[in-house]
Amino acid sequence: WFDSKIILGKNGVPVAESFRLEQSTIPDTIQAGQVRVRTLYLSVDPYMRCRMNEDTGSDYLLPWQLSEVADGGGVGVVEESKHENLAKGDFVISFVWPWQTMAILDGSLLQKIFPQLVNGHLSYFLGAAGITGLTALLGIREKGHVTVGANQTMVVSGAAGACGSLAGQIFCLTVHLQIGCLEGCSRVVGIAGTDEKCSILVQEMGFAAAINYKKGNVAEQLRELCPSGVDVYFDNVGGDISDTVISQMNQNSHIILCGQISQYNKDVPYPPPLSPDILKIQKERNITRERFLVLNYMDKQEASVLQLCQWIQEGKLKVRTFTVAYGI
């Protein structure tokens, strides 16, 4: 199993030496209420960088402890159960899943999941049909202020990432649900880091256009692709890219503050403060920029997950995953 050995300060990029891989054993027997599980998928996410600091910057995130097993979102199968609601062969998920190939867990911390809801792709419960999908869907619904018939333009940074790629699609699907037509009612422009990613966004995921921020002038490309300005900005990255987008946002527009990935390796508060010039633009144009936390909307979780699963089953929500297999 993986044993996190955090050697970073608040400033620094994680490297392989930040972690230690060890072999160990687990007990042969389990206690009442416990289950033995075999790990199938672990989700490695940007927020985990914050857990490598003693102060994560968030009251809902606990720091990983030195020489303790790292944990996060995981999916597995029950191999033995002494919990009344779980049986051998059940597929389960938890967001405090230890980075181990096998584990003994408290059954009350596990949620049973059903492969047929995601066409058999169990890993989707850690992405498009999980917290990632919920963040995209609820972020747009709760903070995007999508307006019927307003012909809004949304820009997504980190658009080829797990959340960004869903957010662009969900924006169009949300408008479609409201007025029953996609033609001429919305425009989504993504920002990503390679030509291949940009091509996937446009060719597979329905983005109107995509900008490779490593090529050319992003500000000029945005002006060309968003001639009427930006109404909604789904912000995954922060930093210079976000400053560029905000400078082209319209009066009374909205920032969905999902993440600030470009800042996670730096010793800055969350959300990072805007520069004086950008802050002036935000205030003058009455641009909303409120911290968004999907955990505050868990009363809408069940219905939202079912909506995401329905779109996946119908092929309306295109999902791409990057999976690395480890044989231990």
PDB file of C-alpha atoms in Angstrom, residues 157-279:
ATOM      1  CA  SER A 157     -10.409  27.177 -17.747  1.00  0.00           C
ATOM      2  CA  GLY A 158      -8.822  23.800 -17.155  1.00  0.00           C
ATOM      3  CA  ALA A 159     -11.437  22.774 -19.688  1.00  0.00           C
ATOM      4  CA  ALA A 160      -9.954  19.375 -20.525  1.00  0.00           C
ATOM      5  CA  GLY A 161      -9.791  18.372 -16.866  1.00  0.00           C
ATOM      6  CA  ALA A 162     -12.253  16.141 -15.059  1.00  0.00           C
ATOM      7  CA  CYS A 163     -14.484  18.986 -13.886  1.00  0.00           C
ATOM      8  CA  GLY A 164     -13.972  21.456 -16.715  1.00  0.00           C
ATOM      9  CA  SER A 165     -14.797  18.993 -19.483  1.00  0.00           C
ATOM     10  CA  LEU A 166     -18.088  18.198 -17.758  1.00  0.00           C
ATOM     11  CA  ALA A 167     -18.911  21.819 -16.946  1.00  0.00           C
ATOM     12  CA  GLY A 168     -18.892  22.895 -20.593  1.00  0.00           C
ATOM     13  CA  GLN A 169     -21.177  20.054 -21.604  1.00  0.00           C
ATOM     14  CA  ILE A 170     -23.495  20.535 -18.642  1.00  0.00           C
ATOM     15  CA  PHE A 171     -23.877  24.252 -19.405  1.00  0.00           C
ATOM     16  CA  CYS A 172     -25.283  23.382 -22.830  1.00  0.00           C
ATOM     17  CA  LEU A 173     -27.406  20.544 -21.445  1.00  0.00           C
ATOM     18  CA  THR A 174     -28.811  22.817 -18.733  1.00  0.00           C
ATOM     19  CA  VAL A 175     -29.861  25.405 -21.291  1.00  0.00           C
ATOM     20  CA  HIS A 176     -31.328  22.621 -23.429  1.00  0.00           C
ATOM     21  CA  LEU A 177     -33.457  21.406 -20.521  1.00  0.00           C
ATOM     22  CA  GLN A 178     -34.740  24.914 -19.906  1.00  0.00           C
ATOM     23  CA  ILE A 179     -35.800  25.867 -23.422  1.00  0.00           C
ATOM     24  CA  GLY A 180     -35.664  22.604 -25.362  1.00  0.00           C
ATOM     25  CA  CYS A 181     -33.255  23.828 -28.018  1.00  0.00           C
ATOM     26  CA  LEU A 182     -29.500  24.164 -28.245  1.00  0.00           C
ATOM     27  CA  GLU A 183     -29.376  26.242 -31.407  1.00  0.00           C
ATOM     28  CA  GLY A 184     -28.180  29.783 -30.803  1.00  0.00           C
ATOM     29  CA  CYS A 185     -28.799  29.744 -27.075  1.00  0.00           C
ATOM     30  CA  SER A 186     -25.345  29.183 -25.622  1.00  0.00           C
ATOM     31  CA  ARG A 187     -21.659  29.213 -26.441  1.00  0.00           C
ATOM     32  CA  VAL A 188     -18.882  27.511 -24.509  1.00  0.00           C
ATOM     33  CA  VAL A 189     -15.200  28.272 -25.029  1.00  0.00           C
ATOM     34  CA  GLY A 190     -12.608  26.122 -23.298  1.00  0.00           C
ATOM     35  CA  ILE A 191      -9.011  26.879 -22.348  1.00  0.00           C
ATOM     36  CA  ALA A 192      -6.584  23.941 -22.213  1.00  0.00           C
ATOM     37  CA  GLY A 193      -2.875  23.225 -22.562  1.00  0.00           C
ATOM     38  CA  THR A 194      -2.423  21.144 -25.728  1.00  0.00           C
ATOM     39  CA  ASP A 195      -3.804  21.054 -29.256  1.00  0.00           C
ATOM     40  CA  GLU A 196      -5.011  17.486 -28.660  1.00  0.00           C
ATOM     41  CA  LYS A 197      -7.056  18.546 -25.644  1.00  0.00           C
ATOM     42  CA  CYS A 198      -8.527  21.469 -27.551  1.00  0.00           C
ATOM     43  CA  SER A 199      -9.478  19.158 -30.410  1.00  0.00           C
ATOM     44  CA  ILE A 200     -11.242  16.740 -28.049  1.00  0.00           C
ATOM     45  CA  LEU A 201     -13.204  19.572 -26.453  1.00  0.00           C
ATOM     46  CA  VAL A 202     -14.531  20.739 -29.806  1.00  0.00           C
ATOM     47  CA  GLN A 203     -14.836  17.469 -31.708  1.00  0.00           C
ATOM     48  CA  GLU A 204     -16.158  15.221 -28.926  1.00  0.00           C
ATOM     49  CA  MET A 205     -17.594  17.378 -26.183  1.00  0.00           C
ATOM     50  CA  GLY A 206     -19.469  20.067 -28.039  1.00  0.00           C
ATOM     51  CA  PHE A 207     -17.435  23.143 -27.067  1.00  0.00           C
ATOM     52  CA  ALA A 208     -17.846  25.912 -29.627  1.00  0.00           C
ATOM     53  CA  ALA A 209     -14.105  26.590 -29.543  1.00  0.00           C
ATOM     54  CA  ALA A 210     -10.999  25.947 -27.476  1.00  0.00           C
ATOM     55  CA  ILE A 211      -7.817  27.926 -26.833  1.00  0.00           C
ATOM     56  CA  ASN A 212      -4.395  26.415 -26.269  1.00  0.00           C
ATOM     57  CA  TYR A 213      -3.046  28.858 -23.687  1.00  0.00           C
ATOM     58  CA  LYS A 214       0.513  27.785 -24.465  1.00  0.00           C
ATOM     59  CA  LYS A 215       0.180  29.101 -28.005  1.00  0.00           C
ATOM     60  CA  GLY A 216      -0.530  32.633 -29.100  1.00  0.00           C
ATOM     61  CA  ASN A 217      -2.145  35.470 -27.191  1.00  0.00           C
ATOM     62  CA  VAL A 218      -4.995  34.250 -24.987  1.00  0.00           C
ATOM     63  CA  ALA A 219      -6.547  37.705 -24.604  1.00  0.00           C
ATOM     64  CA  GLU A 220      -6.679  38.239 -28.370  1.00  0.00           C
ATOM     65  CA  GLN A 221      -8.139  34.786 -28.973  1.00  0.00           C
ATOM     66  CA  LEU A 222     -10.791  35.354 -26.325  1.00  0.00           C
ATOM     67  CA  ARG A 223     -11.816  38.637 -27.922  1.00  0.00           C
ATOM     68  CA  GLU A 224     -12.165  36.862 -31.259  1.00  0.00           C
ATOM     69  CA  LEU A 225     -14.068  33.865 -29.917  1.00  0.00           C
ATOM     70  CA  CYS A 226     -16.232  35.799 -27.436  1.00  0.00           C
ATOM     71  CA  PRO A 227     -17.116  38.971 -29.374  1.00  0.00           C
ATOM     72  CA  SER A 228     -20.002  39.755 -27.007  1.00  0.00           C
ATOM     73  CA  GLY A 229     -17.857  39.251 -23.904  1.00  0.00           C
ATOM     74  CA  VAL A 230     -18.023  36.564 -21.235  1.00  0.00           C
ATOM     75  CA  ASP A 231     -21.170  36.032 -19.155  1.00  0.00           C
ATOM     76  CA  VAL A 232     -20.130  33.020 -17.077  1.00  0.00           C
ATOM     77  CA  TYR A 233     -16.603  31.913 -16.181  1.00  0.00           C
ATOM     78  CA  PHE A 234     -16.065  28.423 -14.751  1.00  0.00           C
ATOM     79  CA  ASP A 235     -12.737  28.976 -13.011  1.00  0.00           C
ATOM     80  CA  ASN A 236     -10.616  25.917 -12.306  1.00  0.00           C
ATOM     81  CA  VAL A 237      -7.143  27.432 -12.407  1.00  0.00           C
ATOM     82  CA  GLY A 238      -6.835  31.023 -11.132  1.00  0.00           C
ATOM     83  CA  GLY A 239      -3.676  33.000 -11.823  1.00  0.00           C
ATOM     84  CA  ASP A 240      -2.882  34.789 -15.074  1.00  0.00           C
ATOM     85  CA  ILE A 241      -5.443  32.841 -17.123  1.00  0.00           C
ATOM     86  CA  SER A 242      -8.248  33.903 -14.811  1.00  0.00           C
ATOM     87  CA  ASP A 243      -7.075  37.521 -14.821  1.00  0.00           C
ATOM     88  CA  THR A 244      -7.254  37.472 -18.615  1.00  0.00           C
ATOM     89  CA  VAL A 245     -10.773  36.045 -18.657  1.00  0.00           C
ATOM     90  CA  ILE A 246     -12.108  38.354 -15.933  1.00  0.00           C
ATOM     91  CA  SER A 247     -10.849  41.389 -17.834  1.00  0.00           C
ATOM     92  CA  GLN A 248     -13.236  40.437 -20.664  1.00  0.00           C
ATOM     93  CA  MET A 249     -16.299  39.644 -18.547  1.00  0.00           C
ATOM     94  CA  ASN A 250     -19.540  41.568 -18.988  1.00  0.00           C
ATOM     95  CA  GLN A 251     -21.482  43.719 -16.560  1.00  0.00           C
ATOM     96  CA  ASN A 252     -23.349  41.611 -13.972  1.00  0.00           C
ATOM     97  CA  SER A 253     -21.571  38.431 -15.050  1.00  0.00           C
ATOM     98  CA  HIS A 254     -20.664  35.489 -12.840  1.00  0.00           C
ATOM     99  CA  ILE A 255     -17.542  33.532 -11.855  1.00  0.00           C
ATOM    100  CA  ILE A 256     -18.078  29.952 -10.690  1.00  0.00           C
ATOM    101  CA  LEU A 257     -15.117  29.590  -8.347  1.00  0.00           C
ATOM    102  CA  CYS A 258     -14.456  25.870  -8.612  1.00  0.00           C
ATOM    103  CA  GLY A 259     -10.690  25.643  -8.116  1.00  0.00           C
ATOM    104  CA  GLN A 260      -7.402  27.516  -8.328  1.00  0.00           C
ATOM    105  CA  ILE A 261      -5.050  24.776  -9.437  1.00  0.00           C
ATOM    106  CA  SER A 262      -2.269  27.110 -10.552  1.00  0.00           C
ATOM    107  CA  GLN A 263      -1.964  28.350  -6.967  1.00  0.00           C
ATOM    108  CA  TYR A 264      -1.974  25.086  -4.997  1.00  0.00           C
ATOM    109  CA  ASN A 265       1.825  24.824  -4.860  1.00  0.00           C
ATOM    110  CA  LYS A 266       2.118  28.317  -3.402  1.00  0.00           C
ATOM    111  CA  ASP A 267       1.680  29.706   0.090  1.00  0.00           C
ATOM    112  CA  VAL A 268      -1.439  31.790  -0.572  1.00  0.00           C
ATOM    113  CA  PRO A 269      -4.899  31.853   1.045  1.00  0.00           C
ATOM    114  CA  TYR A 270      -7.885  30.247  -0.624  1.00  0.00           C
ATOM    115  CA  PRO A 271      -9.414  31.644  -2.642  1.00  0.00           C
ATOM    116  CA  PRO A 272      -6.341  33.639  -3.667  1.00  0.00           C
ATOM    117  CA  PRO A 273      -7.025  37.391  -3.691  1.00  0.00           C
ATOM    118  CA  LEU A 274      -7.313  39.120  -7.035  1.00  0.00           C
ATOM    119  CA  SER A 275      -4.745  41.698  -8.088  1.00  0.00           C
ATOM    120  CA  PRO A 276      -5.795  45.329  -7.527  1.00  0.00           C
ATOM    121  CA  ASP A 277      -6.464  45.925 -11.235  1.00  0.00           C
ATOM    122  CA  ILE A 278      -8.624  42.812 -11.628  1.00  0.00           C
ATOM    123  CA  LEU A 279     -10.402  43.464  -8.337  1.00  0.00           C
TER     124      LEU A 279
END
